[in-house]
Short mmCIF file of C-alpha atoms and ligand atoms in Angstrom, two decimals:
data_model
loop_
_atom_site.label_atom_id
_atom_site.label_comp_id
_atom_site.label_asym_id
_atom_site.label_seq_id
_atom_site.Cartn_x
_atom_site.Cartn_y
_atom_site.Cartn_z
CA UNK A 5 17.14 -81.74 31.18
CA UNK A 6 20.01 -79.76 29.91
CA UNK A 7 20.52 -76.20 30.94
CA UNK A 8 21.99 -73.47 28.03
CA UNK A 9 23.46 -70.40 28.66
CA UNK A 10 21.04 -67.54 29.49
CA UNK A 11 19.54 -65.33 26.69
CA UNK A 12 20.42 -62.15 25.93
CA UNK A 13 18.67 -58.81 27.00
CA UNK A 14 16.80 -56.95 24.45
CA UNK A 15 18.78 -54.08 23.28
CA UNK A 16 17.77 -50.51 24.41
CA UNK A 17 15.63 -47.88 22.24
CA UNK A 18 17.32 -45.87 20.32
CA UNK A 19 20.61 -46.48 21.10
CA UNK A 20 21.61 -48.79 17.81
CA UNK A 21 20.94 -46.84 14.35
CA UNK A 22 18.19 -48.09 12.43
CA UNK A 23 18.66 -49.62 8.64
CA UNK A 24 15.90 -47.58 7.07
CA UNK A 25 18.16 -44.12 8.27
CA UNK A 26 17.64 -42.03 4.54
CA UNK A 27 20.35 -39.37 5.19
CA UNK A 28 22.69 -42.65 4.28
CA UNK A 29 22.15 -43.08 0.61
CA UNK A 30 22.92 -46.76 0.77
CA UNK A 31 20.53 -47.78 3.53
CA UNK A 32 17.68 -46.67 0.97
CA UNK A 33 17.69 -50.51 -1.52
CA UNK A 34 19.13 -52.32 1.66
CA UNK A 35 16.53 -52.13 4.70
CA UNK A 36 13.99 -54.96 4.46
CA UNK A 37 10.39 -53.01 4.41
CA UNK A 38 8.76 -55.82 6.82
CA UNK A 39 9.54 -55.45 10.59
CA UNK A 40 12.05 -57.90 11.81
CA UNK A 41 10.60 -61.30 12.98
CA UNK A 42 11.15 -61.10 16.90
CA UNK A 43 11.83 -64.60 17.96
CA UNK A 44 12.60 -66.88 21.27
CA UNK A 45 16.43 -67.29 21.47
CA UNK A 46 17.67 -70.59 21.56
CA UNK A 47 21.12 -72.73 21.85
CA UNK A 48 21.53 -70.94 18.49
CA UNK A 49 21.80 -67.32 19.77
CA UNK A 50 22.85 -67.86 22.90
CA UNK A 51 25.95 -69.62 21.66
CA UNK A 52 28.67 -68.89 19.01
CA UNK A 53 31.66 -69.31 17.82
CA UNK A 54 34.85 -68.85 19.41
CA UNK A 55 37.68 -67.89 17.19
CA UNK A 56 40.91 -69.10 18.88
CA UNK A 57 44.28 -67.38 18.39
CA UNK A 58 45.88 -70.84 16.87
CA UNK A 59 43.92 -70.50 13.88
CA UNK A 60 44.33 -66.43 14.00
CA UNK A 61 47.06 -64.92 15.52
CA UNK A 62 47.22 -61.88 17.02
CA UNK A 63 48.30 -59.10 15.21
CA UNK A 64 48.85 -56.19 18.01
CA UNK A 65 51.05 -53.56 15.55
CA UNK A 66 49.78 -52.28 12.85
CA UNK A 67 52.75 -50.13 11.93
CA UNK A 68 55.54 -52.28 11.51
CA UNK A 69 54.34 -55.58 8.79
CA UNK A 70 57.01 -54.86 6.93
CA UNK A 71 59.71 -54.11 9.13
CA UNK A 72 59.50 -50.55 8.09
CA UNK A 73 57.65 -47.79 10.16
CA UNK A 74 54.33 -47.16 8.27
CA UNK A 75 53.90 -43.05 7.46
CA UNK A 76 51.80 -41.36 9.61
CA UNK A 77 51.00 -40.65 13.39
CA UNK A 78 51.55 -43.89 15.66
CA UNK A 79 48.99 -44.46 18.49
CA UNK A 80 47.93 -46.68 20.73
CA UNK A 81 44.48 -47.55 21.23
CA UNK A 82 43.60 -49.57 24.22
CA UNK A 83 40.34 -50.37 26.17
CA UNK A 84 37.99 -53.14 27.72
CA UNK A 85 35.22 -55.34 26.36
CA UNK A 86 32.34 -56.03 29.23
CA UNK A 87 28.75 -56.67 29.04
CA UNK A 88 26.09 -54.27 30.11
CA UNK A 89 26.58 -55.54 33.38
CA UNK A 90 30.18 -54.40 33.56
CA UNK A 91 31.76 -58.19 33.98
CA UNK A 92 34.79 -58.34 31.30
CA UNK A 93 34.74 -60.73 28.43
CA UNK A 94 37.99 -62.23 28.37
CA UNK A 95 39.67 -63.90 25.60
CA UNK A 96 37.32 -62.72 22.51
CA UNK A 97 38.65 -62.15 19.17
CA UNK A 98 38.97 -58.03 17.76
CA UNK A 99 39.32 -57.66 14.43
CA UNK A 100 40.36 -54.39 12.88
CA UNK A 101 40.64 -52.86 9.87
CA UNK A 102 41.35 -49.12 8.46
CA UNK A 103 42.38 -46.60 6.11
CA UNK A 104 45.75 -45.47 5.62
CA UNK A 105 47.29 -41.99 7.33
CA UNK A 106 45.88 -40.32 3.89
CA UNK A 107 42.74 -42.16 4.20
CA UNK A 108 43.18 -44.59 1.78
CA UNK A 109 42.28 -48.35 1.83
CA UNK A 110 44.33 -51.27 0.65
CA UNK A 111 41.81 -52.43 -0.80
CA UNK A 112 40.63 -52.78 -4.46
CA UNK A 113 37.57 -51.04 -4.37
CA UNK A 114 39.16 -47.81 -3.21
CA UNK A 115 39.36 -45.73 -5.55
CA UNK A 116 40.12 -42.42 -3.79
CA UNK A 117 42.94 -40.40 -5.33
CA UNK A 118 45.84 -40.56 -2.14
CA UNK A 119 48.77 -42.40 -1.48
CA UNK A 120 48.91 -46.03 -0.67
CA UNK A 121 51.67 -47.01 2.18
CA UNK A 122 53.61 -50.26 1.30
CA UNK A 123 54.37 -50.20 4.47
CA UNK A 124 50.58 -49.96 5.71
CA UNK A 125 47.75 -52.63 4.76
CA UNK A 126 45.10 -51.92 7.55
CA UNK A 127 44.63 -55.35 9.46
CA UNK A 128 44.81 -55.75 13.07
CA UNK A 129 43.80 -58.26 15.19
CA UNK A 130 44.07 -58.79 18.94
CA UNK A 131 42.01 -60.52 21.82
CA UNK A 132 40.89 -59.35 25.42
CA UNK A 133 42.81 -60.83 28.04
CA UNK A 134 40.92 -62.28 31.38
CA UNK A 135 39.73 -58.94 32.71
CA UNK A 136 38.61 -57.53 29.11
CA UNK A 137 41.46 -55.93 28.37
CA UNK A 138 42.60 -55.06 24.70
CA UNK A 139 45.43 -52.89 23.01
CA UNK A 140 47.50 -52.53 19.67
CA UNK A 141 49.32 -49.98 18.21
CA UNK A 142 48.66 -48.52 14.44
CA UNK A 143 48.73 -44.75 12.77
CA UNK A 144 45.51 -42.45 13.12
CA UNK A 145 43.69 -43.13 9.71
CA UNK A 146 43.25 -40.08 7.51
CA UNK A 147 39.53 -38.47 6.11
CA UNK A 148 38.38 -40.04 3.46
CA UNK A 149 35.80 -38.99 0.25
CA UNK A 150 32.53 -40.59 -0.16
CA UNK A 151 30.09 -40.37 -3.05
CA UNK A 152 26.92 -40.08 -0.27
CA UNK A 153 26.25 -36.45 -0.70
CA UNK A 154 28.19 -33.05 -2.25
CA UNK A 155 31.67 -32.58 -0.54
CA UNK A 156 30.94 -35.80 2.02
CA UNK A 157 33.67 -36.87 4.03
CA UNK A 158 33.90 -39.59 6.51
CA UNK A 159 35.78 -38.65 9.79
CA UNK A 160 38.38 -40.19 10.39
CA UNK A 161 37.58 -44.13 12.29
CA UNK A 162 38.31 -47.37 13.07
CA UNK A 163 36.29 -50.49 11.96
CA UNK A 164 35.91 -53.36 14.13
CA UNK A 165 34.34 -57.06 14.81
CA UNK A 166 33.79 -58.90 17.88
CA UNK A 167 32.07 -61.80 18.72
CA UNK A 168 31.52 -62.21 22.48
CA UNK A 169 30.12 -65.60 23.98
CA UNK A 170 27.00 -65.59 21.57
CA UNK A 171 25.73 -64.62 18.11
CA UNK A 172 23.63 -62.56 19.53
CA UNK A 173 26.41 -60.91 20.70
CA UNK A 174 28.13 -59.89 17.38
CA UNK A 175 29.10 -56.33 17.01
CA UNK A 176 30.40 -54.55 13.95
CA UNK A 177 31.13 -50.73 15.32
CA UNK A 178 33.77 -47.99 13.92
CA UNK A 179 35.86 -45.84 16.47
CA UNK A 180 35.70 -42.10 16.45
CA UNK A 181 37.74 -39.61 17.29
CA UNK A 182 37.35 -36.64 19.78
CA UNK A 183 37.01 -33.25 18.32
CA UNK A 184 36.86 -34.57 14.59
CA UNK A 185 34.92 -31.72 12.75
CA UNK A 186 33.02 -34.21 10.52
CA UNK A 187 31.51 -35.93 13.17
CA UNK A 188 28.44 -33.51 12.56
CA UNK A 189 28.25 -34.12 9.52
CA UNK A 190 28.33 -38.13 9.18
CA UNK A 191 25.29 -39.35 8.49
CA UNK A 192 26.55 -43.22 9.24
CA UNK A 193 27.53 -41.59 12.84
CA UNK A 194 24.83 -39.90 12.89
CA UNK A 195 22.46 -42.67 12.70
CA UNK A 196 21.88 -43.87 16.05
CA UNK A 197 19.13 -41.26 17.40
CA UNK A 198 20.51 -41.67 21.02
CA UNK A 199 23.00 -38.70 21.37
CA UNK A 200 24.82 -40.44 24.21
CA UNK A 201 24.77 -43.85 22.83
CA UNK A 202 26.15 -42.11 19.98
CA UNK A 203 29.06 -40.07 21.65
CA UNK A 204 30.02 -43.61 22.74
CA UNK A 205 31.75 -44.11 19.51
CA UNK A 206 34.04 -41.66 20.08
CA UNK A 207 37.30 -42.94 21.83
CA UNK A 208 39.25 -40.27 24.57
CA UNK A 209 42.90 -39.28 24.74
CA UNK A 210 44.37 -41.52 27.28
CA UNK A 211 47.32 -39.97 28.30
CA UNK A 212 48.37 -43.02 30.91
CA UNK A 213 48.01 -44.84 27.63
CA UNK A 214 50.30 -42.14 25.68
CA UNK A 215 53.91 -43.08 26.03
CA UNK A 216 56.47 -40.72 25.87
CA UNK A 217 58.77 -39.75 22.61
CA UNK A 218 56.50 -42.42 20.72
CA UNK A 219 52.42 -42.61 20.61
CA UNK A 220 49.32 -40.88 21.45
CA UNK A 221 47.40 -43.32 23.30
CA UNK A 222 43.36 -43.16 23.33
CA UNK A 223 41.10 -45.22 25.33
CA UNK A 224 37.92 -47.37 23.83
CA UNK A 225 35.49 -49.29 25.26
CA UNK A 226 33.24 -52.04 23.61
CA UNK A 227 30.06 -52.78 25.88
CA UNK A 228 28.23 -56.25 24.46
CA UNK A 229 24.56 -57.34 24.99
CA UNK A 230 23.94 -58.66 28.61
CA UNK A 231 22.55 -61.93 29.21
CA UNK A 232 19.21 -61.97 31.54
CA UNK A 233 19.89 -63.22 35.07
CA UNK A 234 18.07 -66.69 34.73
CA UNK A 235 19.20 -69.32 32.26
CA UNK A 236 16.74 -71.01 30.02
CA UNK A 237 15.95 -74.77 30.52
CA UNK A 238 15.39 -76.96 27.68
CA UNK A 239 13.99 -80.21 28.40
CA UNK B 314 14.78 -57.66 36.29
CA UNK B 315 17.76 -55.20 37.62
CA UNK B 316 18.42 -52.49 34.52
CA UNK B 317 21.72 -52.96 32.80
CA UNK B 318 24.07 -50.71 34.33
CA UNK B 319 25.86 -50.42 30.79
CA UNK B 320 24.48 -50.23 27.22
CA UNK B 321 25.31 -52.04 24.39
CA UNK B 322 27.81 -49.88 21.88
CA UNK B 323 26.01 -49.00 18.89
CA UNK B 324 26.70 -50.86 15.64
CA UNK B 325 27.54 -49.29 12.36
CA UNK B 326 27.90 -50.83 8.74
CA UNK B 327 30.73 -52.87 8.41
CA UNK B 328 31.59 -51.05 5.08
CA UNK B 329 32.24 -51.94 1.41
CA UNK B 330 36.12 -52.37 2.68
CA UNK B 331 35.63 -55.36 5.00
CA UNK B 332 37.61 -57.78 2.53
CA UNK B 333 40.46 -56.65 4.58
CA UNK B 334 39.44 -59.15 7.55
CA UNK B 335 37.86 -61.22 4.50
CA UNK B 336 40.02 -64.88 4.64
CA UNK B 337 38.20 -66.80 1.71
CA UNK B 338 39.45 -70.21 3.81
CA UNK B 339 36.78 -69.01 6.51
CA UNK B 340 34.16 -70.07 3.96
CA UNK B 341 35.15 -73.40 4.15
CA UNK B 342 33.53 -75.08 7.13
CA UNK B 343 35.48 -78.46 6.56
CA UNK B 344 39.41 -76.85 6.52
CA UNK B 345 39.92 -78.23 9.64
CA UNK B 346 39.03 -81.80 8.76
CA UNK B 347 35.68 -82.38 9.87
CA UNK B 348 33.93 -85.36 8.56
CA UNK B 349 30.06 -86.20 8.47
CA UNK B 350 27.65 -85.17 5.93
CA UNK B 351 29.46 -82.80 3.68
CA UNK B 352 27.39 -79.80 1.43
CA UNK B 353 27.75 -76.52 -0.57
CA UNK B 354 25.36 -73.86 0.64
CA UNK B 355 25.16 -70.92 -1.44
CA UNK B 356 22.69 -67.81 -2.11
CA UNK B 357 22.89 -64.47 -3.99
CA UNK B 358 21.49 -61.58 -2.24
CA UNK B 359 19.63 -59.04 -4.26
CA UNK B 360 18.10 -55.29 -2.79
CA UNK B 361 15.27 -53.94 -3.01
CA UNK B 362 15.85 -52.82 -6.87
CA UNK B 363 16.61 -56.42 -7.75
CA UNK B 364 20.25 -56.29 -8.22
CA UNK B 365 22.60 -58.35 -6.61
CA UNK B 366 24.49 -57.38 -3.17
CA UNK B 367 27.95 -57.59 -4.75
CA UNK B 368 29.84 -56.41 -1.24
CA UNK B 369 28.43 -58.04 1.98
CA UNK B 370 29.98 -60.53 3.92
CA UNK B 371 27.78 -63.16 4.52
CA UNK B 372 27.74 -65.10 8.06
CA UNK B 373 26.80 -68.80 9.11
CA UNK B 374 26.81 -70.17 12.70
CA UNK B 375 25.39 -73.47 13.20
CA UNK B 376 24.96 -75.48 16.71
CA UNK B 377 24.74 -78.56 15.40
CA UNK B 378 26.79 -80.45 14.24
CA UNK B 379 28.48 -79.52 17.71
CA UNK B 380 31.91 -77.09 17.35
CA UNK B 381 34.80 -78.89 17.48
CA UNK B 382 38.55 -78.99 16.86
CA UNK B 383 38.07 -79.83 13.49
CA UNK B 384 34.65 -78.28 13.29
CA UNK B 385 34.61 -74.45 13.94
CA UNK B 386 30.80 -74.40 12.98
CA UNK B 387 31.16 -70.93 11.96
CA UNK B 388 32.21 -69.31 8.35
CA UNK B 389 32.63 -66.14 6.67
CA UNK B 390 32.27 -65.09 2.90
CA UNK B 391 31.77 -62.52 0.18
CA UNK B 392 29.28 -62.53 -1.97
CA UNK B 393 30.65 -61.79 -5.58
CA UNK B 394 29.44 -59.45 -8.55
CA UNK B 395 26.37 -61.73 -9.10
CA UNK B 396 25.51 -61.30 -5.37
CA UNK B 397 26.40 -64.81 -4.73
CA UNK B 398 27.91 -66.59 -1.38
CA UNK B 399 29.29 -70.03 -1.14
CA UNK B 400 29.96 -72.15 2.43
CA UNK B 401 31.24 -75.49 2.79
CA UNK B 402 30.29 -77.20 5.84
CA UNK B 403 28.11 -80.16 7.42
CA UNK B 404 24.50 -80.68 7.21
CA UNK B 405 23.40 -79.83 10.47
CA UNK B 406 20.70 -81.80 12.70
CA UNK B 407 17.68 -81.30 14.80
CA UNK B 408 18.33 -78.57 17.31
CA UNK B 409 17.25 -78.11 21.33
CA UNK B 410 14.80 -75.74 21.09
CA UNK B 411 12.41 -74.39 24.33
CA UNK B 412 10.64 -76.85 26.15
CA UNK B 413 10.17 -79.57 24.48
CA UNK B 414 10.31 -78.16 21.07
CA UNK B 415 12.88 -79.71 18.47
CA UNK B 416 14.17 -76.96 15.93
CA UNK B 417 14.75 -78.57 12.73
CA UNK B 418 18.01 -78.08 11.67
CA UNK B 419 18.92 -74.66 10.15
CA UNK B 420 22.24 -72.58 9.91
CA UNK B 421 21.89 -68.97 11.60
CA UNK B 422 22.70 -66.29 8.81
CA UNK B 423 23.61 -62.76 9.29
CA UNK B 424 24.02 -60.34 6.43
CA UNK B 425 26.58 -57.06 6.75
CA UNK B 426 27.48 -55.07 3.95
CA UNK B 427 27.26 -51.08 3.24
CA UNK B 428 24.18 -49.74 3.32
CA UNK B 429 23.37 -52.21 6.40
CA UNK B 430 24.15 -50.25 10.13
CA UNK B 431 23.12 -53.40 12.23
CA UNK B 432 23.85 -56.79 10.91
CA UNK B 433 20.72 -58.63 9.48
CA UNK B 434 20.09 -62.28 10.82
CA UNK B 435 18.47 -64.64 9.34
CA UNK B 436 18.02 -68.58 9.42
CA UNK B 437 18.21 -71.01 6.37
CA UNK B 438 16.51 -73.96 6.60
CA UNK B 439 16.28 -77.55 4.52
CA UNK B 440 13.35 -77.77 2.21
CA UNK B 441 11.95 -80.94 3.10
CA UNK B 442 12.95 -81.53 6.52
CA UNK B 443 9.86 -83.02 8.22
CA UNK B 444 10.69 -81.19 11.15
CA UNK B 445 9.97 -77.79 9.46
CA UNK B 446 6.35 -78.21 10.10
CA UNK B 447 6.63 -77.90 14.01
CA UNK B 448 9.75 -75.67 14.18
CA UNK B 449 8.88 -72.97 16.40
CA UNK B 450 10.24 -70.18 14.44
CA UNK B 451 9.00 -71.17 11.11
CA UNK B 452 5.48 -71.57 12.72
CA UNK B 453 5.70 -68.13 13.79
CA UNK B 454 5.41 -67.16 10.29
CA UNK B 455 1.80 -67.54 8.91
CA UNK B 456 2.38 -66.53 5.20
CA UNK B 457 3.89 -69.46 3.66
CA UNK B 458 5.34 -67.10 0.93
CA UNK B 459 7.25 -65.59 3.67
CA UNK B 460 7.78 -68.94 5.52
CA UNK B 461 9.11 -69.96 1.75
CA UNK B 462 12.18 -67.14 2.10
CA UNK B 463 13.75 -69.22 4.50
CA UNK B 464 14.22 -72.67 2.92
CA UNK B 465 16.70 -73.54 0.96
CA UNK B 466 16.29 -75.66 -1.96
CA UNK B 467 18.04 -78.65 -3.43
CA UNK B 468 20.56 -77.93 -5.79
CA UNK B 469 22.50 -80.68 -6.79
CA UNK B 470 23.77 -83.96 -4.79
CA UNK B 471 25.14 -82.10 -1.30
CA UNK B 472 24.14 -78.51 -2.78
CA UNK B 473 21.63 -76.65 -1.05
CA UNK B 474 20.80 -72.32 -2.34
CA UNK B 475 18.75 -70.15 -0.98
CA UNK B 476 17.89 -66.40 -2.26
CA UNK B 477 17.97 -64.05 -0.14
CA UNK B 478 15.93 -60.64 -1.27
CA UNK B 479 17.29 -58.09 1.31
CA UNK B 480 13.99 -55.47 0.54
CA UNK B 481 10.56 -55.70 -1.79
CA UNK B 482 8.59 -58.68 -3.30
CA UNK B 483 9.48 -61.71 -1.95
CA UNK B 484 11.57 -60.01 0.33
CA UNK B 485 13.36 -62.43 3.17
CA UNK B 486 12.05 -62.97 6.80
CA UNK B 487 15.05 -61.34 8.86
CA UNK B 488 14.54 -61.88 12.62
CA UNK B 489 15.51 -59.67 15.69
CA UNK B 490 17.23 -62.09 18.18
FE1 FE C 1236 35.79 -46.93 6.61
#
């Protein structure tokens, strides 16, 4: 008899946003119709992959690939990845990625009409340390146009992927930030129904994180699916 | 059960400018050197208007063969304008499943793209496997239409493709894990 690592809690109502969610335009040809298939968790969800730093090195400063400063406000964004239980989940991989200060992507498929910073491409990449811990440095991306509605905006955000210790684990999320006007009016943040969950997304000013004559800092934490207290036994 | 003290941060799409953490070598299961039975798995996702999914990233975990140094048993790719995703990697085996149960072997798929706020995950499995007729998650599905979505078919010596129809006829059997 072998013993796996425990399964994973079901997540809680309301608090992830649903794919059918009509207000964003692009959900509408996307969400399957049928009700997900709810199924026992096995050595496949309860494990998954670790991505090591060998084969992907950190990448803790966004501002400087060139050598040159990239345009637009520095910050510093740090924060903690734990489980619902609180215990930190050390040593998982964060990737990031973002518009530029004038909200543009390096990217081909942006086609919004602002600047692109040689200096700026938009990948970070960094991994908790043994008590969860995370930080890099970049510039605050800019609002950017999208074709959802008349006059839609996205507020200004941070994308990011982790992984945790199983793929039932894996989170996509963006980062808000506090007091952005078009919060209100994003229908992608708006999504989740849970007003709290929700609020979640939006990081704080950190000002033991700020550090003087250089960078706002801001403070964001990722909480990741919890596993249930017994293990599972295969025989 | 004690109640989390925490919950779980809410997804949100991954976006249609994702390519930035894209890395086309992540597609490519064997980089590392792995040997064993080599294949190409590839798909094209369509919507529910028929037309193909030209911007998700496209996600394979697989616990057997085990992850090893030379064997990360997890890829990433893009799917192209026709909607269409391409691993390299090795076939995988039978799989521990509860109790006694053997899972025939499968890859674990998850699907992210715009237009998609939570991630949906999927399995592929091998048309043909005799396992597939006991595997306790194919048996949960009575239709065999549906049961149909999830195997992939042969398509060439070490080529295996599966479509995946993300909403409407035929649509896919995505799973909540
Ligand atoms: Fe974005």
């Amino acid at each position: 008899m072998t013993v796996d690592a425990a399964g994973f809690r079901p997540l809680q109502p309301r608090t992830q946003p649903p794919n059918d969610s009509p207000e964003y335009g692009s959900t509408r040809l996307r969400h399957p119709a049928r009700p997900a298939l709810r199924i026992p968790q096995s050595v496949t969800e309860t494990t998954g992959p670790v991505l090591s730093p060998k084969h992907f090195p950190p990448m803790p400063d966004l501002t400087m690939l060139t050598g040159q400063a990239a345009m637009g406000e520095r910050i510093i964004v740090r924060g903690r990845v734990v489980d619902e239980d609180n215990r930190p989940v050390p040593s998982t991989i964060i990737e990031i990625w973002q518009a530029n200060a004038a909200g543009r992507y390096d990217h081909p498929g942006d086609t919004h009409d602002a600047p692109l910073d040689p200096n700026f491409h938009g990948e970070g990449r960094v991994f908790s340390d043994e008590d969860g811990w995370y930080q890099f440095t970049t510039i605050k991306p800019g609002a950017y146009p999208w074709g959802n509605h008349h006059n839609a905006w996205r507020p200004n955000h941070i994308h990011y992927s982790l992984f945790g210790t199983g793929f039932a684990q894996r989170l996509i999320t963006q980062m808000y930030f506090p007091g952005d006007p078009l919060l209100p009016l994003d229908p992608i943040f708006l999504a989740t129904p849970d007003a709290a969950a929700r609020n979640r997304l939006i990081a704080s000013f950190d000002i033991e994180a700020t550090q003087p004559a250089w960078a706002l800092g801001y403070r964001f934490d990722f909480v990741l699916r919890g596993r249930n207290a017994t293990p599972m036994e295969n025989t | 059960m004690a109640a989390p003290r925490l919950t779980a941060t809410a997804s949100q799409t991954i976006g249609p400018f994702w390519h930035l953490i894209e890395h086309a070598e992540m597609a490519d299961l064997l980089r590392f050197g792995a040997t064993g039975e080599a294949i190409t798995v590839t798909g094209t996702i369509t919507d529910g208007a028929g037309q193909p999914v030209a911007d998700a990233a496209v996600e394979i975990w697989q616990s057997s063969p085990p992850v090893s140094d030379s064997f990360p048993a997890y890829g990433r790719a893009r799917t192209d304008t026709a909607g269409r995703f391409e691993f390299r990697t090795l076939k995988p085996g039978p799989v521990p499943g509860l109790g006694n149960a053997q899972q025939a072997p499968h890859l674990a798929v998850t699907i992210m793209a715009r237009g998609i706020l939570r991630g949906l995950t999927t399995r592929l499995y091998f048309q043909g496997e005799p396992l597939n007729d006991t595997d306790p998650v194919l048996s949960l599905i009575d239709d065999p239409a549906q049961r149909a979505t999830l195997l992939a078919r042969p398509a060439g010596p070490g080529a295996w493709t599966l479509d995946i129809r993300l909403q409407g006829e035929n649509e896919t059997v995505f799973m909540d894990i």
